[in-house]
XYZ file of C-alpha atoms in Angstrom:
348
model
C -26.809 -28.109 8.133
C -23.069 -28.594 6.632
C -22.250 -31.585 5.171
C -19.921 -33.621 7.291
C -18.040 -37.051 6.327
C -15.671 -39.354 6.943
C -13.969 -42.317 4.954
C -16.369 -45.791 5.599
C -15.259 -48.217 8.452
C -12.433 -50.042 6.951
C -11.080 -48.281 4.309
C -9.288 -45.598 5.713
C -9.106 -44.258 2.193
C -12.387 -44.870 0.502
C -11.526 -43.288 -2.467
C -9.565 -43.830 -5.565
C -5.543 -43.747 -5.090
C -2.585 -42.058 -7.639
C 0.988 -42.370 -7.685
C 2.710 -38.647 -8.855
C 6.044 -37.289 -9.593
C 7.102 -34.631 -7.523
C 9.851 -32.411 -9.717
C 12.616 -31.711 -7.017
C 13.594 -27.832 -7.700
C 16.777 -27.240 -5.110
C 17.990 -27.891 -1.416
C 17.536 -23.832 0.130
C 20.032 -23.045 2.455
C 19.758 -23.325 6.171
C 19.589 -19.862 7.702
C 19.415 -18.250 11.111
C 17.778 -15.129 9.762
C 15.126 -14.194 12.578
C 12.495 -12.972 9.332
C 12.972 -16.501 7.720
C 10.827 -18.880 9.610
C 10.350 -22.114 7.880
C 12.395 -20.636 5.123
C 9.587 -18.605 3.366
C 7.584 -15.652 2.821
C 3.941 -15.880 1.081
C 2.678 -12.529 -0.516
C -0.914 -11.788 -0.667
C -1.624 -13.614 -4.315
C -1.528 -17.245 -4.613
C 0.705 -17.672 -7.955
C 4.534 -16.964 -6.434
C 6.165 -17.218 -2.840
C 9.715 -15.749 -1.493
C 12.225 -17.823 -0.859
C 15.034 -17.426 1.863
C 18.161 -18.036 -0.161
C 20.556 -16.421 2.199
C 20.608 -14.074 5.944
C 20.086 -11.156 3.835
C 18.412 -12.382 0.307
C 14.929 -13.161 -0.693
C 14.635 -14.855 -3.766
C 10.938 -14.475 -5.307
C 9.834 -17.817 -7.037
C 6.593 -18.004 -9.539
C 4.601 -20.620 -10.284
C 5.651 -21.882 -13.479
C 9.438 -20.633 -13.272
C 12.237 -23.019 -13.363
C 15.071 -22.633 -10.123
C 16.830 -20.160 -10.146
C 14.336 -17.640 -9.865
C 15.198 -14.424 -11.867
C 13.897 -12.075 -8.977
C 15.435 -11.380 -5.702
C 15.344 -8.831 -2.862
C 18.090 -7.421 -0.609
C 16.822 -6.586 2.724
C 18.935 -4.770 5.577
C 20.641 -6.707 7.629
C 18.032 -5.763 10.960
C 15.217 -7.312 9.362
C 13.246 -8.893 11.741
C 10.011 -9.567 9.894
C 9.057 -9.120 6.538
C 5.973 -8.987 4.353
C 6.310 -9.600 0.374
C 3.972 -6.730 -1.990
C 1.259 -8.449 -4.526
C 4.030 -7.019 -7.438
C 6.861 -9.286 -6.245
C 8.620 -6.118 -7.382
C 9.276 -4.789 -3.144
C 9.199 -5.769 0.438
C 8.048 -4.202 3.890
C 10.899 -4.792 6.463
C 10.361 -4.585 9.868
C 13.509 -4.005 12.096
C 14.663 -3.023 15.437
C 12.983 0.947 15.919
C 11.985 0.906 12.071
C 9.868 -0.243 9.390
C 10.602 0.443 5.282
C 10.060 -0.797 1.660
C 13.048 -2.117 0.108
C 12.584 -2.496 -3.726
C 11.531 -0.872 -6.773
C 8.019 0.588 -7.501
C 5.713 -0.639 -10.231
C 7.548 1.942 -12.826
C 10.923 -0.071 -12.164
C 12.616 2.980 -10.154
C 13.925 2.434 -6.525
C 11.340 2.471 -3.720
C 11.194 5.982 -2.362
C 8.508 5.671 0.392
C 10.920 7.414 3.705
C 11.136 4.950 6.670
C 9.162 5.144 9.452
C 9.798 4.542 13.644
C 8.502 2.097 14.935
C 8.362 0.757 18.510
C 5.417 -1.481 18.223
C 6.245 -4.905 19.620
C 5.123 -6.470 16.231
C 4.024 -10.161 15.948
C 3.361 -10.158 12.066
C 3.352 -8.258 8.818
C 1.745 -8.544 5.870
C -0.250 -6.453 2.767
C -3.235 -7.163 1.807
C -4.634 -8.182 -2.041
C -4.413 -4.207 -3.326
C -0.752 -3.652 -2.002
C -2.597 -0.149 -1.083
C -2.413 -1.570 2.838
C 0.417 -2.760 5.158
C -1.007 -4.950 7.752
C 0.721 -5.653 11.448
C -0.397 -7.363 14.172
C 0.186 -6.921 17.624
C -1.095 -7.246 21.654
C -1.524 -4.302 23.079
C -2.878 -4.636 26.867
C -3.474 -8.389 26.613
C -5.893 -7.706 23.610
C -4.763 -8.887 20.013
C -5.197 -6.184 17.640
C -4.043 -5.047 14.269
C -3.341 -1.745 12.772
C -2.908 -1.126 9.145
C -0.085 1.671 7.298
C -1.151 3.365 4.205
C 1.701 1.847 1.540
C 2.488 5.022 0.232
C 3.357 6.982 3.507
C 3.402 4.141 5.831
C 1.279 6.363 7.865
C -1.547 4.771 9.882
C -5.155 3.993 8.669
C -6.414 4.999 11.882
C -5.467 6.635 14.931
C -6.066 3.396 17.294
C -5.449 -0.604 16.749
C -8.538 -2.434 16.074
C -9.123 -5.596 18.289
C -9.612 -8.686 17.367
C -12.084 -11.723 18.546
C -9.646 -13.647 20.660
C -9.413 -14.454 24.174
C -7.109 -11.661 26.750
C -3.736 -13.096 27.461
C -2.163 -12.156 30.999
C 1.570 -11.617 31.647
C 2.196 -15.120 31.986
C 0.687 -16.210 28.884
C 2.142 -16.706 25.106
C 0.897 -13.768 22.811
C 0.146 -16.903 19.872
C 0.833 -17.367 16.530
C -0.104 -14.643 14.490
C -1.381 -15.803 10.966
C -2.661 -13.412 7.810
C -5.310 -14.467 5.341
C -5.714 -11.999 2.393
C -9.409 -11.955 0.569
C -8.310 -12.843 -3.140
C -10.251 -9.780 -4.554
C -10.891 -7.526 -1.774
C -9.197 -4.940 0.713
C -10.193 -7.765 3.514
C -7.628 -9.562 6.052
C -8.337 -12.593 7.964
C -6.492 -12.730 10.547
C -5.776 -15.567 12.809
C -4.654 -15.962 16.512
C -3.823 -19.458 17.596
C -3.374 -19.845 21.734
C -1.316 -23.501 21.950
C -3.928 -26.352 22.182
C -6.575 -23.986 23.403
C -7.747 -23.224 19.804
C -7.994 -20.629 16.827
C -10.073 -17.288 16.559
C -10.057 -15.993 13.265
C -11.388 -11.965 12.563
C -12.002 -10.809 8.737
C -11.247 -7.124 8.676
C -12.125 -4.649 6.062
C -9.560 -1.532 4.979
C -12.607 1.301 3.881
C -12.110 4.715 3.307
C -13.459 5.007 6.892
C -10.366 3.430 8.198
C -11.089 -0.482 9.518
C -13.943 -2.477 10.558
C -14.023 -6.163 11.310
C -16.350 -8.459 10.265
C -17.461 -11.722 11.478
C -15.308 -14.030 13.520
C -14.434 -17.828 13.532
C -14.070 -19.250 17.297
C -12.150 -23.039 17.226
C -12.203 -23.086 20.970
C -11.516 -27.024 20.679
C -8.211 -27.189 18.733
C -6.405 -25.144 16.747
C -6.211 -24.709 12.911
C -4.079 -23.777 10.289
C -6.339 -21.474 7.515
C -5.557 -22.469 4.450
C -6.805 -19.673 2.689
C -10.222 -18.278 0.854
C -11.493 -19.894 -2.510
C -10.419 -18.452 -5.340
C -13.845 -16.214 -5.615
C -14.182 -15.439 -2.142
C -16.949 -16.778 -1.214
C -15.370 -19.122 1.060
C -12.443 -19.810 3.873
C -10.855 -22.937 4.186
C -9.428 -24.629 7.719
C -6.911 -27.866 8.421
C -7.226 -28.779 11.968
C -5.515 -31.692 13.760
C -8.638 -34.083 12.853
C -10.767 -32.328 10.339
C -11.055 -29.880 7.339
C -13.677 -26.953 7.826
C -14.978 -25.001 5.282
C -16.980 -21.636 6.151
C -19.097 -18.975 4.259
C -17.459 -15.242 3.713
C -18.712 -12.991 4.613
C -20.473 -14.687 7.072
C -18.261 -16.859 8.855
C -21.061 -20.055 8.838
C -19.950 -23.864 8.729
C -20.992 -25.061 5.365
C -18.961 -28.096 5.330
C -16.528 -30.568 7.201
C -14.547 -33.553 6.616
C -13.165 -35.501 9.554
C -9.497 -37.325 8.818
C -9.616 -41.075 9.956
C -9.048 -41.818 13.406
C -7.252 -43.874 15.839
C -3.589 -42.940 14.266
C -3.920 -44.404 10.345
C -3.162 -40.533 9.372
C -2.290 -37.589 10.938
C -1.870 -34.163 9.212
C 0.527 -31.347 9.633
C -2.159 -28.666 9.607
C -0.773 -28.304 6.058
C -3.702 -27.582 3.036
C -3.598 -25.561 -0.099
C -6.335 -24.144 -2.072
C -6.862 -24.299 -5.417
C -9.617 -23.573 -8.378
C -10.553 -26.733 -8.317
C -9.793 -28.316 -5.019
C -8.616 -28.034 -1.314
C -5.581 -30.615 -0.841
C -4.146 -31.564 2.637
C -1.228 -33.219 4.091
C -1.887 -36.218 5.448
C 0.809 -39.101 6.572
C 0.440 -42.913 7.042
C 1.229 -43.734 10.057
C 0.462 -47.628 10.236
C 1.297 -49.054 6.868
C 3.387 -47.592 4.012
C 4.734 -44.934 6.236
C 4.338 -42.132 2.809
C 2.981 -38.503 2.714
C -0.061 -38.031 0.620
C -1.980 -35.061 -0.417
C -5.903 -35.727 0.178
C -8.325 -34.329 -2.523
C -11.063 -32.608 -1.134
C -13.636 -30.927 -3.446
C -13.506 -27.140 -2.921
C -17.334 -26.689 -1.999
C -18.753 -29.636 -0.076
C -15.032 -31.167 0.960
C -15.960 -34.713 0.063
C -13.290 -36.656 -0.927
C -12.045 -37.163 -4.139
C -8.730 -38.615 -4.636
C -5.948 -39.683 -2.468
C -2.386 -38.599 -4.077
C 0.607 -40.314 -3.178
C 3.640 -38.640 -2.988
C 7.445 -40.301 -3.157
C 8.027 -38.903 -0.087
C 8.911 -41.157 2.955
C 7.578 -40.071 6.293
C 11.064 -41.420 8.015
C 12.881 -38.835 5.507
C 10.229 -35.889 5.728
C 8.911 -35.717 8.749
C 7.150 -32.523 7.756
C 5.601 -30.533 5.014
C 4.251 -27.196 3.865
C 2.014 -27.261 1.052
C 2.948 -23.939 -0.667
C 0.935 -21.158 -3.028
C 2.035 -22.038 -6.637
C 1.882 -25.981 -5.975
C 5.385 -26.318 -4.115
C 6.248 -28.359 -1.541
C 8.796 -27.587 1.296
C 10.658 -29.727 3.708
C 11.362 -26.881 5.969
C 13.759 -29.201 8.506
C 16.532 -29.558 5.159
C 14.909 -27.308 2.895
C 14.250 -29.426 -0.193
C 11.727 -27.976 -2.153
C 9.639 -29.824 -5.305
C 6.671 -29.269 -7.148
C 3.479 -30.623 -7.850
C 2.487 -31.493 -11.267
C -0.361 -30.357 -13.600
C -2.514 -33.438 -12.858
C -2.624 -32.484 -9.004
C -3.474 -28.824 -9.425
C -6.326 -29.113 -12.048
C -7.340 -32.075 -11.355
C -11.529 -31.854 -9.897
């Protein structure tokens, strides 16, 4: 049976509390761009993230680097979706009728893989931990499914879309949010679908020299989740729901552990978590008393709690967070961006 807890009756908390310094970095600009989203783009590794700096610019930000980043990519100005490579050194673009690599190869010369056509109607994009596959998600007939490109050709994998375990949606119904999670070591894609309030299904899928084949499945028929991402050796997939942190076995897809968030309004999270070695942290907000973010400890293999961190971050001035690879934190509704310091990420 997995472990599952909760904070005793009374102390919402339970556990010991820290003050931290968050080291503001920059304000990003406010753009339009359809391939920004929230203002980022996370490649498959968990030590950098690209950063929308402009309609046309993605500026690629490591861990330890100090603002302004030294790296940046130009993408075309049809980019409508866009996936960053494990080098930091190219992109996949995805625009109206084509998809191409914009960059330079690992020897430092211009990318010279020829575009491809493309009429798929695309929902994400994204490689996986080798950079040897190019993953996109679509529906096709109601049925979610994903197809992967060989990097090098951007030829297909396989002749047909592999489907994934997640309800058929009908004409009338919202195709979801399409979300990647690479394996950290191997050639394996989670990849959720999240249908509104009616929950999360999550499908690992393996790239083999025998094209794809998908694994075992995680159904969240309750609620949806956000998935926060595998441990750092695989063995495990982390997920922040609306009331509770999940953590199953790879590649087996059991429960092993949960932690339920205090009810009755004291907190409520953003569906925002980060792995780490060490740790899984979430998001959490006080609603009732100080009215401050904090980032909950959890420990990485039975999710007990650990430490509650609070951040100098007023829930009436950020109203939302993403908790970001590298230990950054982004206010995606004005863009500030900090980061976390040492104590947070190694801390046990």
């Amino acid at each position: 049976m997995p472990w599952i807890g909760r904070p005793r009756p009374g102390t919402p908390w339970g556990i010991p509390s820290r003050r931290v310094a968050l080291t503001r970095l920059t304000t990003l600009p406010m753009t339009d761009a359809e391939w920004a989203g929230d203002g980022f783009v996370l490649p498959p590794s968990d030590d950098a993230l690209g950063l929308a700096v402009g309609a046309r610019r993605l500026a690629v930000l490591g861990a330890r680097e100090s603002w302004p980043p030294g790296r940046a990519l130009e993408l075309p100005r049809t980019a409508r979706l866009v996936a960053l490579h494990p080098s930091l050194r190219c992109a996949a673009v995805l625009g109206p009728g084509r998809i191409e690599l914009v960059g330079q190869a690992l020897d430092g010369s211009p990318v010279a893989t020829p575009a491809r056509a493309w009429m798929r109607d695309t929902q994400t994009l994204g490689f996986d931990i080798t950079g040897e596959g190019l993953w996109t998600s679509s529906v096709e007939d109601g049925q979610a499914c994903v197809r992967v490109l060989d990097t090098r050709t951007l030829s297909d994998v396989a002749e047909a879309g592999l489907e994934l375990a997640a309800p058929v949606v009908g004409e009338d119904d919202l195709d979801g949010l399409h979300e990647w999670v690479p394996h950290p070591r191997l050639p394996v894609m989670g990849v959720a679908v999240s249908q509104g309030q009616e929950g999360t299904w999550l499908t690992f899928v393996e790239r083999g020299a025998a094209g794809l084949a998908r694994g075992a499945s995680v159904a969240s028929e309750e609620a949806p989740f956000y998935p926060a991402g595998f441990l750092p050796d695989g063995s495990g997939f982390i997920g922040v729901g609306g009331t509770w942190v999940r953590r199953w076995t790879y590649p087996e897809a059991t429960l092993a552990a949960e932690f339920l968030l205090p009810e009755q309004g004291t907190l409520a999270t953003g569906y925002s978590g980060l792995v780490t070695e060490r740790a899984v942290l979430v998001a959490v907000e006080d609603l009732l008393e100080a009215g401050e973010w904090y980032l909950l400890q959890l420990d990485a293999d039975s999710l007990r709690p650990v430490c509650a961190w609070e951040l100098p971050l007023s829930t009436e001035a950020v109203t939302s967070v993403h908790l970001l690879p590298g230990g950054f934190i982004l206010s995606p509704e004005d863009g500030q961006l900090w980061r976390l310091p040492d104590e947070v990420l190694s801390a046990r």
